[in-house]
Amino acid sequence: MDSTALRTKILDLAVAAGDGSVSAAELAAANYSLRDVGYSSLSYMRLIDSIENEIGVYLDPEADIEHYESIDSVTALVVASGVGADA
């Protein structure tokens, strides 16, 4: 999976984890900032769990919050965890 496909997958997972509280259009309007759209702590936990289940990468929920502030920062964290073009 290339980085664009990975980012798209994470965006889809983030919308699903938001359980109807955020849309892809709202995220785009907020420059893909999860914090700026009021993403809840429960949504963050769902997103982390979804990434583990769907992509196969464990993300530490106790990691610094800046890793979870946007779709781009979450994507970078997943790539740093070993997922990249071969995923």
mmCIF file of N, CA and C in Angstrom:
data_model
loop_
_atom_site.group_PDB
_atom_site.id
_atom_site.type_symbol
_atom_site.label_atom_id
_atom_site.label_comp_id
_atom_site.label_asym_id
_atom_site.label_seq_id
_atom_site.Cartn_x
_atom_site.Cartn_y
_atom_site.Cartn_z
ATOM 1 N N MET A 1 0.860 -1.173 0.000
ATOM 2 C CA MET A 1 0.000 0.000 0.000
ATOM 3 C C MET A 1 0.905 1.235 0.000
ATOM 4 N N ASP A 2 0.701 2.101 -0.976
ATOM 5 C CA ASP A 2 1.519 3.308 -1.004
ATOM 6 C C ASP A 2 1.013 4.312 0.040
ATOM 7 N N SER A 3 1.763 5.378 0.240
ATOM 8 C CA SER A 3 1.437 6.325 1.309
ATOM 9 C C SER A 3 0.096 7.014 1.085
ATOM 10 N N THR A 4 -0.279 7.259 -0.164
ATOM 11 C CA THR A 4 -1.573 7.883 -0.437
ATOM 12 C C THR A 4 -2.709 6.935 -0.089
ATOM 13 N N ALA A 5 -2.568 5.678 -0.455
ATOM 14 C CA ALA A 5 -3.588 4.676 -0.126
ATOM 15 C C ALA A 5 -3.667 4.467 1.383
ATOM 16 N N LEU A 6 -2.520 4.473 2.049
ATOM 17 C CA LEU A 6 -2.499 4.324 3.499
ATOM 18 C C LEU A 6 -3.203 5.499 4.166
ATOM 19 N N ARG A 7 -2.922 6.711 3.713
ATOM 20 C CA ARG A 7 -3.569 7.905 4.273
ATOM 21 C C ARG A 7 -5.082 7.845 4.062
ATOM 22 N N THR A 8 -5.503 7.414 2.875
ATOM 23 C CA THR A 8 -6.932 7.283 2.584
ATOM 24 C C THR A 8 -7.574 6.249 3.493
ATOM 25 N N LYS A 9 -6.891 5.138 3.711
ATOM 26 C CA LYS A 9 -7.402 4.094 4.608
ATOM 27 C C LYS A 9 -7.551 4.634 6.027
ATOM 28 N N ILE A 10 -6.558 5.376 6.502
ATOM 29 C CA ILE A 10 -6.612 5.937 7.851
ATOM 30 C C ILE A 10 -7.726 6.979 7.951
ATOM 31 N N LEU A 11 -7.923 7.762 6.913
ATOM 32 C CA LEU A 11 -9.035 8.713 6.896
ATOM 33 C C LEU A 11 -10.363 7.981 7.004
ATOM 34 N N ASP A 12 -10.531 6.917 6.233
ATOM 35 C CA ASP A 12 -11.761 6.121 6.296
ATOM 36 C C ASP A 12 -11.967 5.529 7.694
ATOM 37 N N LEU A 13 -10.884 5.016 8.281
ATOM 38 C CA LEU A 13 -10.983 4.458 9.630
ATOM 39 C C LEU A 13 -11.332 5.539 10.649
ATOM 40 N N ALA A 14 -10.781 6.729 10.476
ATOM 41 C CA ALA A 14 -11.057 7.836 11.397
ATOM 42 C C ALA A 14 -12.520 8.255 11.336
ATOM 43 N N VAL A 15 -13.071 8.303 10.137
ATOM 44 C CA VAL A 15 -14.483 8.651 9.990
ATOM 45 C C VAL A 15 -15.348 7.576 10.647
ATOM 46 N N ALA A 16 -15.034 6.318 10.388
ATOM 47 C CA ALA A 16 -15.800 5.216 10.985
ATOM 48 C C ALA A 16 -15.679 5.217 12.507
ATOM 49 N N ALA A 17 -14.484 5.486 13.012
ATOM 50 C CA ALA A 17 -14.274 5.500 14.469
ATOM 51 C C ALA A 17 -14.998 6.656 15.128
ATOM 52 N N GLY A 18 -15.273 7.700 14.368
ATOM 53 C CA GLY A 18 -16.011 8.840 14.902
ATOM 54 C C GLY A 18 -17.480 8.543 15.121
ATOM 55 N N ASP A 19 -17.945 7.410 14.635
ATOM 56 C CA ASP A 19 -19.307 6.932 14.862
ATOM 57 C C ASP A 19 -20.356 7.992 14.528
ATOM 58 N N GLY A 20 -20.159 8.635 13.368
ATOM 59 C CA GLY A 20 -21.133 9.609 12.900
ATOM 60 C C GLY A 20 -20.902 11.035 13.366
ATOM 61 N N SER A 21 -19.901 11.248 14.195
ATOM 62 C CA SER A 21 -19.671 12.592 14.728
ATOM 63 C C SER A 21 -18.824 13.458 13.807
ATOM 64 N N VAL A 22 -18.190 12.857 12.805
ATOM 65 C CA VAL A 22 -17.322 13.595 11.891
ATOM 66 C C VAL A 22 -17.370 12.941 10.512
ATOM 67 N N SER A 23 -17.336 13.769 9.497
ATOM 68 C CA SER A 23 -17.330 13.256 8.122
ATOM 69 C C SER A 23 -15.993 13.561 7.459
ATOM 70 N N ALA A 24 -15.752 12.911 6.334
ATOM 71 C CA ALA A 24 -14.535 13.178 5.571
ATOM 72 C C ALA A 24 -14.512 14.641 5.109
ATOM 73 N N ALA A 25 -15.669 15.178 4.748
ATOM 74 C CA ALA A 25 -15.746 16.579 4.311
ATOM 75 C C ALA A 25 -15.401 17.533 5.456
ATOM 76 N N GLU A 26 -15.882 17.228 6.665
ATOM 77 C CA GLU A 26 -15.546 18.069 7.823
ATOM 78 C C GLU A 26 -14.055 18.008 8.127
ATOM 79 N N LEU A 27 -13.484 16.831 8.027
ATOM 80 C CA LEU A 27 -12.042 16.701 8.241
ATOM 81 C C LEU A 27 -11.259 17.472 7.185
ATOM 82 N N ALA A 28 -11.683 17.378 5.937
ATOM 83 C CA ALA A 28 -11.005 18.113 4.864
ATOM 84 C C ALA A 28 -11.073 19.614 5.128
ATOM 85 N N ALA A 29 -12.230 20.092 5.557
ATOM 86 C CA ALA A 29 -12.399 21.520 5.839
ATOM 87 C C ALA A 29 -11.530 21.977 7.002
ATOM 88 N N ALA A 30 -11.205 21.051 7.899
ATOM 89 C CA ALA A 30 -10.366 21.354 9.067
ATOM 90 C C ALA A 30 -8.916 20.973 8.819
ATOM 91 N N ASN A 31 -8.528 20.858 7.540
ATOM 92 C CA ASN A 31 -7.164 20.482 7.169
ATOM 93 C C ASN A 31 -6.768 19.133 7.788
ATOM 94 N N TYR A 32 -7.743 18.249 7.893
ATOM 95 C CA TYR A 32 -7.575 16.885 8.397
ATOM 96 C C TYR A 32 -7.111 16.824 9.851
ATOM 97 N N SER A 33 -7.443 17.857 10.607
ATOM 98 C CA SER A 33 -7.103 17.901 12.027
ATOM 99 C C SER A 33 -8.203 17.228 12.847
ATOM 100 N N LEU A 34 -7.863 16.139 13.500
ATOM 101 C CA LEU A 34 -8.823 15.456 14.357
ATOM 102 C C LEU A 34 -9.190 16.334 15.552
ATOM 103 N N ARG A 35 -8.215 17.021 16.061
ATOM 104 C CA ARG A 35 -8.447 17.885 17.217
ATOM 105 C C ARG A 35 -9.412 19.009 16.864
ATOM 106 N N ASP A 36 -9.244 19.609 15.690
ATOM 107 C CA ASP A 36 -10.072 20.751 15.303
ATOM 108 C C ASP A 36 -11.527 20.396 15.031
ATOM 109 N N VAL A 37 -11.811 19.125 14.756
ATOM 110 C CA VAL A 37 -13.208 18.716 14.556
ATOM 111 C C VAL A 37 -13.813 18.158 15.840
ATOM 112 N N GLY A 38 -13.079 18.250 16.941
ATOM 113 C CA GLY A 38 -13.608 17.798 18.226
ATOM 114 C C GLY A 38 -13.666 16.294 18.378
ATOM 115 N N TYR A 39 -12.711 15.608 17.794
ATOM 116 C CA TYR A 39 -12.650 14.147 17.892
ATOM 117 C C TYR A 39 -12.586 13.752 19.362
ATOM 118 N N SER A 40 -13.439 12.842 19.777
ATOM 119 C CA SER A 40 -13.512 12.467 21.199
ATOM 120 C C SER A 40 -12.452 11.441 21.577
ATOM 121 N N SER A 41 -12.213 11.315 22.862
ATOM 122 C CA SER A 41 -11.238 10.337 23.346
ATOM 123 C C SER A 41 -11.685 8.919 22.992
ATOM 124 N N LEU A 42 -12.980 8.660 23.023
ATOM 125 C CA LEU A 42 -13.485 7.345 22.621
ATOM 126 C C LEU A 42 -13.219 7.100 21.134
ATOM 127 N N SER A 43 -13.391 8.127 20.319
ATOM 128 C CA SER A 43 -13.107 7.991 18.889
ATOM 129 C C SER A 43 -11.635 7.695 18.651
ATOM 130 N N TYR A 44 -10.748 8.368 19.407
ATOM 131 C CA TYR A 44 -9.313 8.081 19.285
ATOM 132 C C TYR A 44 -9.022 6.619 19.608
ATOM 133 N N MET A 45 -9.636 6.110 20.667
ATOM 134 C CA MET A 45 -9.395 4.715 21.047
ATOM 135 C C MET A 45 -9.915 3.768 19.968
ATOM 136 N N ARG A 46 -11.075 4.088 19.404
ATOM 137 C CA ARG A 46 -11.609 3.267 18.312
ATOM 138 C C ARG A 46 -10.684 3.307 17.101
ATOM 139 N N LEU A 47 -10.153 4.488 16.794
ATOM 140 C CA LEU A 47 -9.242 4.616 15.660
ATOM 141 C C LEU A 47 -7.987 3.785 15.873
ATOM 142 N N ILE A 48 -7.403 3.883 17.046
ATOM 143 C CA ILE A 48 -6.191 3.109 17.357
ATOM 144 C C ILE A 48 -6.471 1.617 17.231
ATOM 145 N N ASP A 49 -7.615 1.180 17.742
ATOM 146 C CA ASP A 49 -7.996 -0.226 17.652
ATOM 147 C C ASP A 49 -8.226 -0.641 16.197
ATOM 148 N N SER A 50 -8.867 0.217 15.424
ATOM 149 C CA SER A 50 -9.116 -0.074 14.009
ATOM 150 C C SER A 50 -7.820 -0.200 13.221
ATOM 151 N N ILE A 51 -6.874 0.677 13.506
ATOM 152 C CA ILE A 51 -5.581 0.609 12.817
ATOM 153 C C ILE A 51 -4.890 -0.715 13.140
ATOM 154 N N GLU A 52 -4.956 -1.114 14.397
ATOM 155 C CA GLU A 52 -4.347 -2.390 14.772
ATOM 156 C C GLU A 52 -5.022 -3.546 14.040
ATOM 157 N N ASN A 53 -6.350 -3.547 14.002
ATOM 158 C CA ASN A 53 -7.086 -4.651 13.377
ATOM 159 C C ASN A 53 -7.010 -4.643 11.853
ATOM 160 N N GLU A 54 -7.107 -3.478 11.239
ATOM 161 C CA GLU A 54 -7.188 -3.374 9.780
ATOM 162 C C GLU A 54 -5.830 -3.296 9.096
ATOM 163 N N ILE A 55 -4.862 -2.659 9.750
ATOM 164 C CA ILE A 55 -3.561 -2.439 9.125
ATOM 165 C C ILE A 55 -2.487 -3.325 9.743
ATOM 166 N N GLY A 56 -2.727 -3.766 10.976
ATOM 167 C CA GLY A 56 -1.789 -4.665 11.621
ATOM 168 C C GLY A 56 -0.662 -3.973 12.352
ATOM 169 N N VAL A 57 -0.885 -2.723 12.749
ATOM 170 C CA VAL A 57 0.135 -1.948 13.454
ATOM 171 C C VAL A 57 -0.378 -1.594 14.837
ATOM 172 N N TYR A 58 0.422 -1.908 15.846
ATOM 173 C CA TYR A 58 0.082 -1.512 17.209
ATOM 174 C C TYR A 58 0.522 -0.073 17.425
ATOM 175 N N LEU A 59 -0.407 0.751 17.875
ATOM 176 C CA LEU A 59 -0.100 2.134 18.238
ATOM 177 C C LEU A 59 -0.326 2.295 19.727
ATOM 178 N N ASP A 60 0.614 2.897 20.396
ATOM 179 C CA ASP A 60 0.536 3.111 21.835
ATOM 180 C C ASP A 60 -0.451 4.237 22.140
ATOM 181 N N PRO A 61 -1.556 3.934 22.809
ATOM 182 C CA PRO A 61 -2.516 4.990 23.137
ATOM 183 C C PRO A 61 -1.951 6.017 24.120
ATOM 184 N N GLU A 62 -0.838 5.695 24.739
ATOM 185 C CA GLU A 62 -0.205 6.610 25.695
ATOM 186 C C GLU A 62 0.867 7.488 25.029
ATOM 187 N N ALA A 63 1.039 7.346 23.720
ATOM 188 C CA ALA A 63 2.046 8.148 23.000
ATOM 189 C C ALA A 63 1.679 9.623 23.064
ATOM 190 N N ASP A 64 2.642 10.465 22.796
ATOM 191 C CA ASP A 64 2.416 11.908 22.809
ATOM 192 C C ASP A 64 1.240 12.263 21.911
ATOM 193 N N ILE A 65 0.404 13.163 22.393
ATOM 194 C CA ILE A 65 -0.826 13.534 21.704
ATOM 195 C C ILE A 65 -0.578 14.085 20.305
ATOM 196 N N GLU A 66 0.569 14.714 20.065
ATOM 197 C CA GLU A 66 0.807 15.274 18.730
ATOM 198 C C GLU A 66 0.822 14.199 17.646
ATOM 199 N N HIS A 67 1.057 12.953 18.027
ATOM 200 C CA HIS A 67 1.026 11.855 17.053
ATOM 201 C C HIS A 67 -0.397 11.566 16.577
ATOM 202 N N TYR A 68 -1.374 12.030 17.320
ATOM 203 C CA TYR A 68 -2.772 11.737 17.015
ATOM 204 C C TYR A 68 -3.577 12.985 16.672
ATOM 205 N N GLU A 69 -2.921 14.089 16.361
ATOM 206 C CA GLU A 69 -3.637 15.339 16.129
ATOM 207 C C GLU A 69 -4.268 15.444 14.745
ATOM 208 N N SER A 70 -3.733 14.734 13.767
ATOM 209 C CA SER A 70 -4.268 14.860 12.408
ATOM 210 C C SER A 70 -4.133 13.535 11.658
ATOM 211 N N ILE A 71 -4.820 13.464 10.538
ATOM 212 C CA ILE A 71 -4.701 12.280 9.688
ATOM 213 C C ILE A 71 -3.252 12.114 9.241
ATOM 214 N N ASP A 72 -2.584 13.221 8.923
ATOM 215 C CA ASP A 72 -1.191 13.143 8.482
ATOM 216 C C ASP A 72 -0.263 12.652 9.588
ATOM 217 N N SER A 73 -0.469 13.109 10.823
ATOM 218 C CA SER A 73 0.409 12.671 11.909
ATOM 219 C C SER A 73 0.161 11.208 12.270
ATOM 220 N N VAL A 74 -1.087 10.767 12.178
ATOM 221 C CA VAL A 74 -1.380 9.349 12.425
ATOM 222 C C VAL A 74 -0.764 8.501 11.318
ATOM 223 N N THR A 75 -0.876 8.960 10.075
ATOM 224 C CA THR A 75 -0.274 8.235 8.955
ATOM 225 C C THR A 75 1.238 8.132 9.143
ATOM 226 N N ALA A 76 1.872 9.220 9.532
ATOM 227 C CA ALA A 76 3.322 9.203 9.767
ATOM 228 C C ALA A 76 3.685 8.231 10.880
ATOM 229 N N LEU A 77 2.866 8.169 11.911
ATOM 230 C CA LEU A 77 3.116 7.248 13.022
ATOM 231 C C LEU A 77 3.009 5.802 12.545
ATOM 232 N N VAL A 78 2.022 5.512 11.717
ATOM 233 C CA VAL A 78 1.870 4.161 11.178
ATOM 234 C C VAL A 78 3.068 3.804 10.295
ATOM 235 N N VAL A 79 3.475 4.731 9.441
ATOM 236 C CA VAL A 79 4.645 4.479 8.580
ATOM 237 C C VAL A 79 5.884 4.251 9.430
ATOM 238 N N ALA A 80 6.073 5.047 10.479
ATOM 239 C CA ALA A 80 7.234 4.891 11.358
ATOM 240 C C ALA A 80 7.203 3.552 12.091
ATOM 241 N N SER A 81 6.011 2.984 12.229
ATOM 242 C CA SER A 81 5.879 1.692 12.898
ATOM 243 C C SER A 81 6.168 0.520 11.957
ATOM 244 N N GLY A 82 6.533 0.845 10.717
ATOM 245 C CA GLY A 82 6.944 -0.202 9.814
ATOM 246 C C GLY A 82 6.039 -0.460 8.637
ATOM 247 N N VAL A 83 4.959 0.279 8.501
ATOM 248 C CA VAL A 83 4.064 0.090 7.364
ATOM 249 C C VAL A 83 4.392 1.140 6.327
ATOM 250 N N GLY A 84 4.591 0.702 5.123
ATOM 251 C CA GLY A 84 4.902 1.634 4.048
ATOM 252 C C GLY A 84 4.428 1.076 2.738
ATOM 253 N N ALA A 85 5.234 1.161 1.773
ATOM 254 C CA ALA A 85 4.861 0.754 0.419
ATOM 255 C C ALA A 85 4.560 -0.744 0.315
ATOM 256 N N ASP A 86 5.076 -1.544 1.252
ATOM 257 C CA ASP A 86 4.867 -2.989 1.179
ATOM 258 C C ASP A 86 3.618 -3.465 1.893
ATOM 259 N N ALA A 87 2.920 -2.567 2.580
ATOM 260 C CA ALA A 87 1.765 -2.992 3.396
ATOM 261 C C ALA A 87 0.615 -3.441 2.547
#
